[in-house]
Coordinates of C-alpha atoms in Angstrom, one line a residue:
M5 CA 85.1 -218.9 -110.9
L6 CA 82.6 -219.6 -108.1
E7 CA 79.5 -221.5 -109.0
H8 CA 77.0 -218.9 -107.7
Q9 CA 74.3 -217.4 -109.9
D10 CA 75.2 -213.9 -108.8
Y11 CA 79.0 -214.2 -108.9
R12 CA 79.4 -211.9 -111.9
E13 CA 77.2 -209.2 -110.3
E14 CA 79.1 -209.4 -107.0
K15 CA 82.4 -209.4 -108.8
D16 CA 81.5 -206.2 -110.7
Y17 CA 80.4 -204.5 -107.4
L18 CA 83.6 -205.6 -105.7
D19 CA 85.7 -204.1 -108.5
M20 CA 83.7 -200.9 -108.4
A21 CA 84.2 -200.8 -104.6
F22 CA 88.0 -201.2 -105.0
R23 CA 88.1 -198.3 -107.5
E24 CA 86.2 -196.1 -105.1
I25 CA 88.5 -197.0 -102.3
E26 CA 91.5 -196.1 -104.3
K27 CA 90.0 -192.8 -105.4
S28 CA 89.1 -192.0 -101.8
L29 CA 92.5 -193.0 -100.6
A30 CA 94.2 -190.8 -103.2
E31 CA 92.1 -187.8 -102.2
A32 CA 92.6 -188.4 -98.5
T33 CA 96.4 -188.7 -99.0
S34 CA 96.4 -185.5 -101.1
G35 CA 94.3 -183.7 -98.5
A36 CA 96.5 -184.9 -95.6
G37 CA 99.6 -183.6 -97.5
A38 CA 98.0 -180.2 -98.1
L39 CA 97.0 -179.9 -94.4
N40 CA 100.5 -180.8 -93.3
L41 CA 101.9 -178.0 -95.6
T42 CA 99.3 -175.6 -94.1
M43 CA 100.4 -176.5 -90.6
E44 CA 104.0 -175.9 -91.4
T45 CA 103.2 -172.5 -92.9
L46 CA 101.2 -171.6 -89.8
K47 CA 103.9 -172.7 -87.5
K48 CA 106.3 -170.3 -89.2
K49 CA 103.9 -167.4 -89.1
R50 CA 102.8 -168.0 -85.5
T51 CA 103.8 -165.5 -82.8
T52 CA 102.9 -165.3 -79.2
D53 CA 100.2 -162.7 -79.8
N54 CA 98.9 -164.2 -83.1
S55 CA 95.8 -166.0 -81.7
Q56 CA 94.2 -166.4 -85.1
A57 CA 97.1 -168.4 -86.4
F58 CA 97.0 -170.6 -83.3
V59 CA 93.3 -171.4 -83.8
E60 CA 93.9 -172.1 -87.5
M61 CA 96.8 -174.5 -86.6
M62 CA 94.6 -176.3 -84.0
V63 CA 91.8 -176.8 -86.6
S64 CA 94.3 -178.0 -89.2
S65 CA 95.8 -180.4 -86.7
M66 CA 92.4 -181.8 -85.9
L67 CA 91.6 -182.2 -89.6
S68 CA 95.0 -183.8 -90.2
E69 CA 94.3 -186.4 -87.5
R70 CA 91.0 -187.2 -89.1
A71 CA 92.6 -187.5 -92.5
E72 CA 95.3 -189.9 -91.2
L73 CA 92.6 -192.1 -89.5
R74 CA 90.7 -192.1 -92.8
I75 CA 93.8 -193.2 -94.7
K76 CA 94.5 -196.0 -92.2
N77 CA 90.9 -197.3 -92.4
L78 CA 90.8 -197.1 -96.2
T79 CA 94.2 -198.9 -96.4
K80 CA 92.7 -201.8 -94.3
A81 CA 89.6 -201.8 -96.6
R82 CA 91.8 -202.6 -99.5
R83 CA 92.2 -206.1 -98.3
K84 CA 88.5 -206.8 -97.3
P85 CA 86.2 -204.0 -98.2
Y86 CA 83.1 -205.8 -96.8
F87 CA 81.9 -209.1 -95.6
C88 CA 78.2 -209.2 -96.3
R89 CA 75.2 -207.8 -98.3
V90 CA 71.6 -207.4 -97.2
D91 CA 68.7 -206.4 -99.4
F92 CA 65.8 -204.7 -97.6
T93 CA 62.5 -203.4 -99.0
E94 CA 61.0 -200.7 -96.8
S95 CA 57.3 -200.7 -96.0
D96 CA 56.8 -197.8 -98.5
G97 CA 58.3 -199.9 -101.3
Q98 CA 61.8 -198.3 -101.4
K99 CA 64.4 -201.0 -102.1
D100 CA 67.8 -200.8 -100.4
R101 CA 70.9 -202.8 -100.9
Y102 CA 73.7 -202.6 -98.3
Y103 CA 77.2 -203.9 -98.4
I104 CA 78.5 -204.0 -94.8
G105 CA 82.2 -203.7 -93.8
K106 CA 84.5 -202.5 -91.0
T107 CA 84.8 -199.1 -92.7
G108 CA 82.0 -197.1 -94.3
L109 CA 82.5 -195.5 -97.7
L110 CA 80.6 -192.8 -99.6
R111 CA 81.3 -191.9 -103.2
N112 CA 82.6 -188.4 -103.2
E113 CA 80.8 -187.2 -106.3
D114 CA 77.3 -187.9 -105.2
Q115 CA 77.6 -189.2 -101.6
E116 CA 76.2 -192.6 -102.8
L117 CA 76.7 -195.3 -100.1
I118 CA 79.2 -197.8 -101.3
I119 CA 80.0 -199.6 -98.1
M120 CA 78.0 -199.3 -94.8
D121 CA 79.9 -199.3 -91.5
W122 CA 79.0 -202.4 -89.4
R123 CA 78.1 -200.1 -86.5
A124 CA 75.4 -198.2 -88.5
P125 CA 71.8 -198.7 -87.5
A126 CA 70.8 -200.5 -90.7
A127 CA 73.6 -203.0 -90.3
N128 CA 71.6 -204.5 -87.5
L129 CA 69.6 -206.2 -90.2
Y130 CA 72.5 -208.5 -90.8
Y131 CA 73.1 -209.3 -87.2
D132 CA 69.6 -209.5 -85.8
S133 CA 67.1 -210.2 -88.5
R134 CA 66.1 -213.3 -90.5
I135 CA 64.6 -213.4 -94.0
G136 CA 61.1 -212.0 -94.0
E137 CA 59.5 -209.2 -92.0
A138 CA 62.3 -207.1 -90.3
S139 CA 63.0 -203.7 -88.9
Y140 CA 65.8 -201.6 -87.5
S141 CA 66.0 -198.5 -85.2
S142 CA 67.4 -195.3 -86.7
P143 CA 67.7 -191.8 -85.3
A144 CA 64.5 -190.9 -87.2
G145 CA 62.6 -193.9 -85.7
T146 CA 61.9 -197.5 -86.5
V147 CA 62.2 -198.5 -90.1
D148 CA 59.9 -201.5 -91.0
G149 CA 60.1 -203.6 -94.1
T150 CA 61.1 -207.0 -95.5
L151 CA 64.6 -208.5 -95.6
T152 CA 64.8 -210.4 -98.9
L153 CA 68.5 -211.3 -99.0
K154 CA 71.2 -211.9 -96.4
R155 CA 74.5 -212.9 -98.0
Q156 CA 78.0 -213.5 -96.6
I157 CA 80.8 -212.7 -99.0
I158 CA 84.4 -213.8 -98.3
V159 CA 86.9 -211.5 -100.0
E160 CA 90.6 -212.4 -100.0
D161 CA 93.5 -210.9 -102.1
G162 CA 91.1 -208.7 -104.1
D163 CA 88.8 -211.5 -105.2
I164 CA 85.7 -213.3 -104.0
R165 CA 86.5 -216.6 -102.4
E166 CA 83.0 -217.6 -101.3
I167 CA 79.4 -216.5 -101.4
R168 CA 76.8 -217.8 -99.0
D169 CA 73.1 -216.9 -98.9
I170 CA 72.0 -217.4 -95.3
D171 CA 69.2 -216.8 -92.8
V172 CA 71.1 -216.8 -89.5
T173 CA 74.1 -214.5 -89.2
A174 CA 76.9 -217.1 -89.4
S175 CA 77.0 -220.7 -90.2
D176 CA 79.4 -223.0 -88.2
E177 CA 81.8 -223.2 -91.2
F178 CA 81.9 -219.4 -91.6
L179 CA 82.4 -219.0 -87.8
Q180 CA 85.3 -221.5 -87.8
A181 CA 86.9 -219.9 -90.8
S182 CA 86.8 -216.5 -89.2
L183 CA 87.8 -217.4 -85.7
G184 CA 90.0 -220.5 -86.1
A185 CA 93.3 -218.8 -87.0
N186 CA 94.5 -217.4 -83.7
S187 CA 97.9 -218.9 -83.3
E188 CA 99.5 -215.8 -81.8
G189 CA 97.3 -215.8 -78.7
R190 CA 95.7 -212.4 -79.4
L191 CA 92.1 -211.4 -79.7
K192 CA 90.7 -210.9 -83.2
E193 CA 87.8 -208.7 -84.5
I194 CA 84.7 -210.7 -85.3
V195 CA 82.5 -208.1 -87.0
A196 CA 81.5 -210.6 -89.7
T197 CA 80.4 -213.3 -87.2
I198 CA 78.6 -211.5 -84.4
Q199 CA 75.7 -213.5 -83.1
G200 CA 72.3 -212.3 -82.0
E201 CA 72.9 -212.3 -78.2
Q202 CA 76.4 -210.8 -78.7
N203 CA 74.9 -208.1 -80.9
E204 CA 72.4 -207.3 -78.2
V205 CA 75.2 -206.7 -75.8
I206 CA 77.2 -204.6 -78.3
R207 CA 74.3 -202.3 -79.0
A208 CA 72.9 -202.0 -75.5
D209 CA 72.0 -198.5 -74.2
M210 CA 75.2 -196.8 -73.2
W211 CA 73.7 -195.1 -70.1
K212 CA 72.4 -198.3 -68.5
P213 CA 74.9 -200.3 -66.5
L214 CA 75.7 -203.6 -68.3
I215 CA 77.0 -206.7 -66.6
V216 CA 78.3 -209.5 -68.8
Q217 CA 79.0 -212.8 -67.0
G218 CA 80.5 -215.8 -68.6
A219 CA 83.2 -218.5 -68.3
A220 CA 86.8 -218.0 -69.3
G221 CA 87.2 -218.1 -73.1
S222 CA 83.5 -217.4 -73.8
G223 CA 84.3 -214.2 -75.7
K224 CA 83.3 -211.5 -73.2
T225 CA 86.4 -209.4 -73.9
T226 CA 86.0 -209.5 -77.6
I227 CA 82.3 -208.5 -77.4
A228 CA 83.2 -205.7 -74.9
L229 CA 85.7 -204.2 -77.3
H230 CA 83.3 -204.4 -80.2
R231 CA 80.7 -202.7 -78.0
M232 CA 83.2 -199.9 -77.3
A233 CA 83.8 -199.5 -81.1
W234 CA 80.0 -199.3 -81.6
L235 CA 79.6 -196.7 -78.8
I236 CA 82.4 -194.5 -80.2
Y237 CA 80.9 -194.6 -83.7
N238 CA 77.4 -193.8 -82.5
N239 CA 78.5 -191.0 -80.2
E240 CA 81.2 -189.4 -82.4
K241 CA 79.4 -186.0 -82.4
T242 CA 79.5 -185.6 -78.6
M243 CA 82.4 -187.8 -77.5
K244 CA 86.0 -188.7 -78.5
P245 CA 87.8 -192.0 -78.2
E246 CA 89.6 -190.6 -75.2
N247 CA 86.3 -190.4 -73.3
F248 CA 86.2 -194.2 -73.2
M249 CA 88.4 -196.3 -70.9
I250 CA 89.3 -200.0 -70.7
L251 CA 90.3 -201.0 -67.2
A252 CA 92.2 -204.3 -67.0
P253 CA 93.6 -206.1 -64.0
N254 CA 97.2 -206.0 -65.3
K255 CA 99.5 -205.0 -68.2
F256 CA 99.6 -208.6 -69.5
F257 CA 95.9 -208.4 -70.2
L258 CA 96.3 -205.1 -72.1
D259 CA 98.9 -206.7 -74.2
Y260 CA 96.6 -209.6 -74.9
I261 CA 93.9 -207.3 -76.3
S262 CA 96.3 -205.0 -78.1
E263 CA 95.9 -206.3 -81.6
V264 CA 92.1 -206.0 -81.8
L265 CA 92.1 -202.3 -80.7
P266 CA 93.4 -200.8 -83.9
E267 CA 91.4 -203.2 -86.0
L268 CA 88.3 -201.9 -84.4
G269 CA 89.4 -198.2 -84.4
V270 CA 89.5 -198.0 -80.6
D271 CA 93.2 -197.8 -80.0
Q272 CA 92.9 -194.2 -79.0
T273 CA 90.8 -195.1 -76.0
V274 CA 92.3 -194.9 -72.5
Q275 CA 93.8 -198.3 -71.7
T276 CA 95.0 -198.7 -68.1
T277 CA 95.2 -200.8 -65.0
Y278 CA 93.8 -199.9 -61.6
R279 CA 97.4 -199.3 -60.4
E280 CA 98.1 -196.8 -63.2
F281 CA 94.6 -195.2 -62.8
A282 CA 95.1 -194.6 -59.1
L283 CA 98.6 -193.3 -59.4
G284 CA 97.5 -190.9 -62.2
I285 CA 95.2 -189.3 -59.6
L286 CA 97.3 -189.7 -56.4
G287 CA 100.6 -188.6 -58.0
R288 CA 104.0 -189.8 -57.1
I289 CA 103.8 -192.6 -54.5
K290 CA 106.2 -195.5 -54.1
V291 CA 104.3 -198.8 -54.5
T292 CA 105.7 -202.2 -54.0
E293 CA 105.5 -204.6 -57.0
Q294 CA 102.4 -206.8 -57.1
G295 CA 104.6 -209.9 -57.9
D296 CA 107.0 -209.4 -54.9
R297 CA 105.1 -211.7 -52.6
L298 CA 104.8 -214.4 -55.2
R299 CA 108.6 -214.2 -55.8
Q300 CA 109.2 -214.4 -52.1
L301 CA 107.1 -217.5 -51.8
A302 CA 108.8 -219.1 -54.8
S303 CA 112.3 -218.3 -53.5
G304 CA 111.4 -219.5 -50.0
D305 CA 111.8 -216.1 -48.3
I306 CA 108.2 -216.6 -46.9
D307 CA 106.2 -219.7 -46.1
M308 CA 102.6 -220.6 -46.9
D309 CA 101.5 -219.3 -43.5
A310 CA 102.9 -215.9 -44.3
W311 CA 101.4 -216.0 -47.8
N312 CA 98.0 -216.8 -46.4
R313 CA 98.3 -214.1 -43.7
N314 CA 99.2 -211.6 -46.4
A315 CA 96.2 -212.7 -48.5
R316 CA 93.9 -212.2 -45.5
I317 CA 95.3 -208.7 -45.0
S318 CA 94.9 -207.8 -48.7
G319 CA 91.3 -209.1 -48.5
I320 CA 90.6 -206.8 -45.6
K321 CA 92.1 -203.7 -47.3
G322 CA 89.8 -204.3 -50.3
S323 CA 86.6 -204.8 -48.2
L324 CA 83.7 -202.6 -47.1
S325 CA 84.8 -203.3 -43.6
F326 CA 88.0 -201.4 -44.2
K327 CA 86.0 -198.6 -45.8
R328 CA 84.0 -198.4 -42.5
I329 CA 87.2 -198.2 -40.5
L330 CA 88.3 -195.3 -42.7
D331 CA 84.9 -193.7 -42.2
R332 CA 85.2 -193.9 -38.4
Y333 CA 88.7 -192.4 -38.6
L334 CA 87.5 -189.6 -40.8
S335 CA 84.6 -188.9 -38.5
E336 CA 87.2 -188.1 -35.8
V337 CA 89.1 -186.0 -38.3
E338 CA 86.0 -184.0 -39.1
K339 CA 85.6 -183.1 -35.4
E340 CA 89.1 -181.6 -35.5
L341 CA 88.0 -179.2 -38.3
V342 CA 86.5 -176.9 -35.6
P343 CA 88.7 -175.7 -32.6
Q344 CA 87.6 -176.4 -29.1
R345 CA 86.2 -172.9 -28.7
D346 CA 83.5 -170.5 -30.0
L347 CA 84.3 -168.2 -32.9
C348 CA 84.5 -164.7 -31.6
I349 CA 85.3 -161.1 -32.4
G350 CA 86.9 -160.1 -29.2
K351 CA 84.4 -161.2 -26.6
N352 CA 81.5 -161.1 -29.0
V353 CA 80.4 -164.6 -30.2
V354 CA 80.0 -165.0 -33.9
C355 CA 79.2 -168.7 -33.8
S356 CA 79.3 -171.4 -31.1
R357 CA 81.5 -174.5 -31.6
A358 CA 78.3 -176.6 -31.8
E359 CA 76.9 -174.4 -34.5
A360 CA 80.2 -174.4 -36.4
L361 CA 80.3 -178.2 -36.3
E362 CA 76.7 -178.3 -37.6
I363 CA 77.6 -175.9 -40.5
L364 CA 80.7 -177.9 -41.5
N365 CA 79.5 -181.4 -41.0
G366 CA 75.8 -180.9 -41.4
T367 CA 75.0 -178.2 -43.9
Y368 CA 78.1 -178.9 -46.0
G369 CA 78.6 -182.5 -44.8
K370 CA 78.3 -184.1 -48.2
L371 CA 81.3 -182.1 -49.6
P372 CA 84.9 -183.3 -49.4
L373 CA 86.8 -181.9 -46.4
E374 CA 88.7 -179.2 -48.3
K375 CA 85.5 -177.9 -50.1
R376 CA 83.6 -178.2 -46.8
L377 CA 86.2 -175.9 -45.1
A378 CA 86.0 -173.4 -48.0
E379 CA 82.2 -173.3 -48.0
G380 CA 82.1 -173.3 -44.2
R381 CA 84.6 -170.4 -44.1
K382 CA 82.4 -168.4 -46.5
H383 CA 79.4 -169.1 -44.3
L384 CA 81.2 -168.1 -41.1
Q385 CA 82.7 -165.0 -42.7
T386 CA 79.2 -163.8 -43.8
R387 CA 78.0 -164.2 -40.2
G388 CA 81.1 -162.6 -38.8
D389 CA 81.0 -159.7 -41.3
A390 CA 77.5 -159.0 -40.2
L391 CA 78.5 -158.9 -36.5
K392 CA 81.5 -156.8 -37.3
E393 CA 79.3 -154.2 -39.1
K394 CA 77.0 -154.2 -36.2
L395 CA 79.9 -153.5 -33.8
K396 CA 81.2 -150.8 -36.1
R397 CA 77.8 -149.1 -36.0
A398 CA 77.9 -149.2 -32.2
V399 CA 81.3 -147.5 -32.3
E400 CA 79.9 -144.9 -34.6
R401 CA 76.9 -144.3 -32.2
L402 CA 79.3 -144.0 -29.3
T403 CA 81.5 -141.5 -31.3
D404 CA 78.4 -139.4 -32.2
E405 CA 77.3 -139.3 -28.5
R406 CA 80.8 -138.2 -27.4
I407 CA 80.9 -135.5 -30.1
H408 CA 77.3 -134.3 -29.1
K409 CA 78.3 -134.0 -25.4
M410 CA 81.5 -132.2 -26.3
K411 CA 79.5 -129.6 -28.3
A412 CA 77.2 -129.0 -25.3
T413 CA 80.2 -127.7 -23.2
D414 CA 81.5 -124.1 -23.1
M415 CA 85.0 -125.4 -24.0
A416 CA 87.2 -123.1 -26.1
E417 CA 87.1 -123.7 -29.8
V418 CA 90.7 -124.8 -30.1
E419 CA 90.3 -127.3 -27.2
R420 CA 87.1 -128.6 -28.7
Q421 CA 88.8 -129.2 -32.1
K422 CA 91.6 -131.1 -30.4
L423 CA 89.2 -133.3 -28.4
A424 CA 87.1 -134.0 -31.5
L425 CA 90.2 -135.1 -33.4
K426 CA 91.0 -137.5 -30.5
I427 CA 87.5 -138.9 -30.5
Y428 CA 87.6 -139.6 -34.3
E429 CA 91.1 -141.1 -34.0
N430 CA 89.9 -143.4 -31.3
R431 CA 86.9 -144.3 -33.5
D432 CA 89.2 -145.1 -36.4
S433 CA 91.5 -147.1 -34.1
L434 CA 88.6 -149.2 -32.8
V435 CA 87.3 -149.9 -36.3
K436 CA 90.8 -151.0 -37.4
Q437 CA 91.1 -153.2 -34.4
L438 CA 87.7 -154.8 -35.2
D439 CA 88.9 -155.5 -38.8
E440 CA 92.2 -157.0 -37.7
A441 CA 90.7 -159.0 -34.8
W442 CA 88.0 -160.5 -37.1
K443 CA 90.5 -161.4 -39.8
A444 CA 92.8 -163.1 -37.3
S445 CA 90.0 -164.9 -35.5
L446 CA 88.5 -166.3 -38.7
R447 CA 91.9 -167.3 -40.1
S448 CA 92.9 -169.2 -36.9
Y449 CA 89.4 -170.8 -36.6
T450 CA 89.2 -172.1 -40.1
S451 CA 92.9 -173.1 -40.6
W452 CA 92.7 -176.9 -40.3
S453 CA 96.0 -178.2 -38.8
G454 CA 95.5 -181.8 -39.9
E455 CA 97.2 -183.7 -42.7
G456 CA 96.2 -182.2 -46.1
T457 CA 97.0 -185.2 -48.3
P458 CA 95.7 -188.8 -48.6
M459 CA 99.1 -190.1 -47.8
G460 CA 99.4 -187.9 -44.8
L461 CA 96.0 -189.0 -43.5
Y462 CA 96.8 -192.6 -44.1
K463 CA 100.1 -192.3 -42.1
V464 CA 98.2 -190.8 -39.1
L465 CA 95.8 -193.7 -39.2
F466 CA 98.7 -196.1 -38.7
Q467 CA 100.5 -194.2 -35.9
D468 CA 98.6 -195.6 -32.9
M469 CA 97.7 -199.3 -32.7
D470 CA 95.1 -198.8 -29.9
Q471 CA 93.4 -196.0 -31.8
F472 CA 93.3 -198.2 -35.0
L473 CA 91.8 -201.1 -33.0
N474 CA 89.2 -198.7 -31.7
Y475 CA 88.2 -197.7 -35.3
A476 CA 88.1 -201.4 -36.2
G477 CA 86.2 -202.3 -33.0
E478 CA 82.8 -202.8 -34.5
E479 CA 84.2 -204.9 -37.4
I480 CA 86.0 -207.1 -34.9
K481 CA 82.9 -207.4 -32.7
A482 CA 80.8 -208.4 -35.7
G483 CA 83.3 -211.1 -36.7
A484 CA 84.0 -209.4 -40.1
I485 CA 87.7 -209.0 -39.1
L486 CA 89.8 -211.0 -36.6
E487 CA 91.6 -208.9 -34.0
K488 CA 94.8 -210.8 -34.8
D489 CA 94.4 -209.9 -38.5
A490 CA 93.7 -206.2 -37.6
R491 CA 96.9 -206.1 -35.5
E492 CA 99.0 -207.7 -38.3
L493 CA 97.4 -205.4 -40.8
F494 CA 98.4 -202.4 -38.7
G495 CA 102.0 -203.7 -38.1
E496 CA 102.8 -204.5 -41.7
T497 CA 101.2 -201.3 -43.1
A498 CA 102.9 -199.1 -40.5
E499 CA 106.3 -200.7 -41.4
L500 CA 105.7 -200.0 -45.1
L501 CA 104.6 -196.4 -44.5
G502 CA 107.7 -195.9 -42.3
A503 CA 109.8 -196.9 -45.3
G504 CA 107.9 -194.4 -47.4
K505 CA 106.0 -197.0 -49.4
V506 CA 102.6 -198.6 -49.8
E507 CA 101.5 -201.8 -51.4
F508 CA 99.1 -202.2 -54.3
E509 CA 96.2 -203.1 -51.9
D510 CA 96.6 -199.6 -50.2
L511 CA 95.8 -197.7 -53.4
A512 CA 92.0 -198.1 -53.1
A513 CA 92.1 -196.8 -49.5
L514 CA 94.3 -193.8 -50.6
L515 CA 91.9 -193.1 -53.4
Y516 CA 89.0 -193.2 -51.0
L517 CA 90.8 -190.7 -48.7
Q518 CA 91.3 -188.5 -51.8
H519 CA 87.6 -188.8 -52.5
R520 CA 86.8 -187.6 -49.0
L521 CA 89.5 -185.0 -48.7
T522 CA 89.3 -183.1 -52.0
G523 CA 87.1 -185.0 -54.4
F524 CA 87.9 -185.8 -58.0
D525 CA 86.6 -182.8 -60.0
G526 CA 88.4 -182.4 -63.3
K527 CA 90.6 -185.5 -62.7
T528 CA 89.2 -187.5 -65.6
K529 CA 87.1 -186.9 -68.8
V530 CA 86.1 -190.5 -69.2
K531 CA 82.4 -191.1 -69.9
H532 CA 82.2 -194.9 -70.3
V533 CA 84.3 -197.5 -68.6
V534 CA 84.8 -201.2 -69.6
V535 CA 85.9 -203.2 -66.6
D536 CA 87.3 -206.5 -67.7
E537 CA 87.9 -209.5 -65.5
A538 CA 85.9 -207.7 -62.8
Q539 CA 86.3 -210.7 -60.5
D540 CA 89.9 -209.6 -60.1
F541 CA 88.9 -206.2 -58.6
N542 CA 87.9 -205.8 -55.0
I543 CA 84.8 -204.0 -53.8
L544 CA 86.7 -200.9 -52.6
Q545 CA 88.5 -200.6 -55.9
L546 CA 85.2 -200.6 -57.7
F547 CA 83.7 -198.1 -55.2
T548 CA 86.6 -195.7 -55.7
L549 CA 86.5 -196.1 -59.5
K550 CA 82.8 -195.0 -59.4
A551 CA 83.6 -192.1 -57.1
A552 CA 86.4 -190.9 -59.4
I553 CA 84.5 -191.3 -62.6
R554 CA 81.2 -190.2 -61.2
D555 CA 79.1 -189.4 -64.3
S556 CA 80.2 -192.3 -66.4
S557 CA 78.4 -195.5 -67.5
Y558 CA 79.9 -198.9 -67.2
T559 CA 80.2 -202.2 -69.0
I560 CA 81.4 -204.8 -66.5
L561 CA 82.6 -208.3 -67.5
G562 CA 83.6 -211.2 -65.4

């Protein structure tokens, strides 16, 4: 038995917590089984026109997923239900005692709090406060009071191994005991040993960009994943785990963090690399393997000069200089949106070419090309429809004048009727010709003949060396790019494109072209992105990431 004055009290509470966990686990398991039976019954009843059964099945499926997650968390809590206790007396005299663990637990009978989730607002007392006056922020406002006890409790194999009454969050010994065993080279959760500055990062405002800078091995990744767990917990009413994304430089890194994700309950988040992210938007594109060049160097297929040249080319493709080259190219593409003529109905001008360019590239200039064409077409159609109606009214007036003159003659009634019929037929023919002429004119004027895909646009960019050097002229003149490197970049990229492939460094440029061509509406539902090892991403990759996930917030580590 431990020599601590409150050991018996703590042991009794632990035993009670274990009993409540087992009860909750049994109820959750029973509930999950009942839901599964309900779903099976609904599947048998469901028909193509039975929408009510479909809705019930979707609801049951959602509840079943929640039950399974609850079972998983309670099963983990069996080993270590909690790791600390804090006693807090609020300013109005109310005394609270909180046991804090990785999974929260309420007693089903009376909703009494047995274990507080480490991400709950009051849990901040353990991480940020010292004995004495303290406070924490809750949805209802700031709660002031006095922290009278801060206790670490180490539970192993269903028993209390150690009790420490402390002031600061974690002593060196406790920290070493929690973090020392990492022989498998995987990250571990550290909810019991989070320090003050780390806690500040974890609980920072989601909608303010957060940059965490530190040396290798300083714990940036671990803290970022705990931050994601905290954000998911505190936004569970409005967001799902799938609304959060971890962007890593490579697959090996995702494997490295794999063990901590389920421990923190964030394994359902989107976990991807920039390559996978880009291809998920661009679709099926053949991309060379990132390790090909390294293997070529190792095998002697290329020398260091070739390696350094490739590194320079890769650097250019990820730079803002290359973005400016793409922008100049796209400026020329935009001019091709409008034919070298005015938009007319017959000989009547609907809109001059200069006006059409201003409408497309001025009024709607901030829209992607395809949306710009769609909105510009509506604009031009409105103007053309108005002119067409004006011309139709002129035809009607001319018809009325001819009928009026005819009636003034002493022509025989039969002849008069024949002539009136001809006049009206001529009117109808002219109106039909106006309709057809306007449709054909608008269609040919707004049917862009250029490439309609990012890959198509990219191929056109690398068809003419002189034209490419013209787009790169200002960068070469400014010294941002060497002409020799620009020529080599063109040659290597053109050769790859000719073989129907691109390299990894081309993906950011292709995503940028997608951004300018069609935009990214509906492509992703991510609301918060954790970018780890940000130093391994180039500026154009980060730019296109922001463009693709426009309304998201970011935690950036490097």
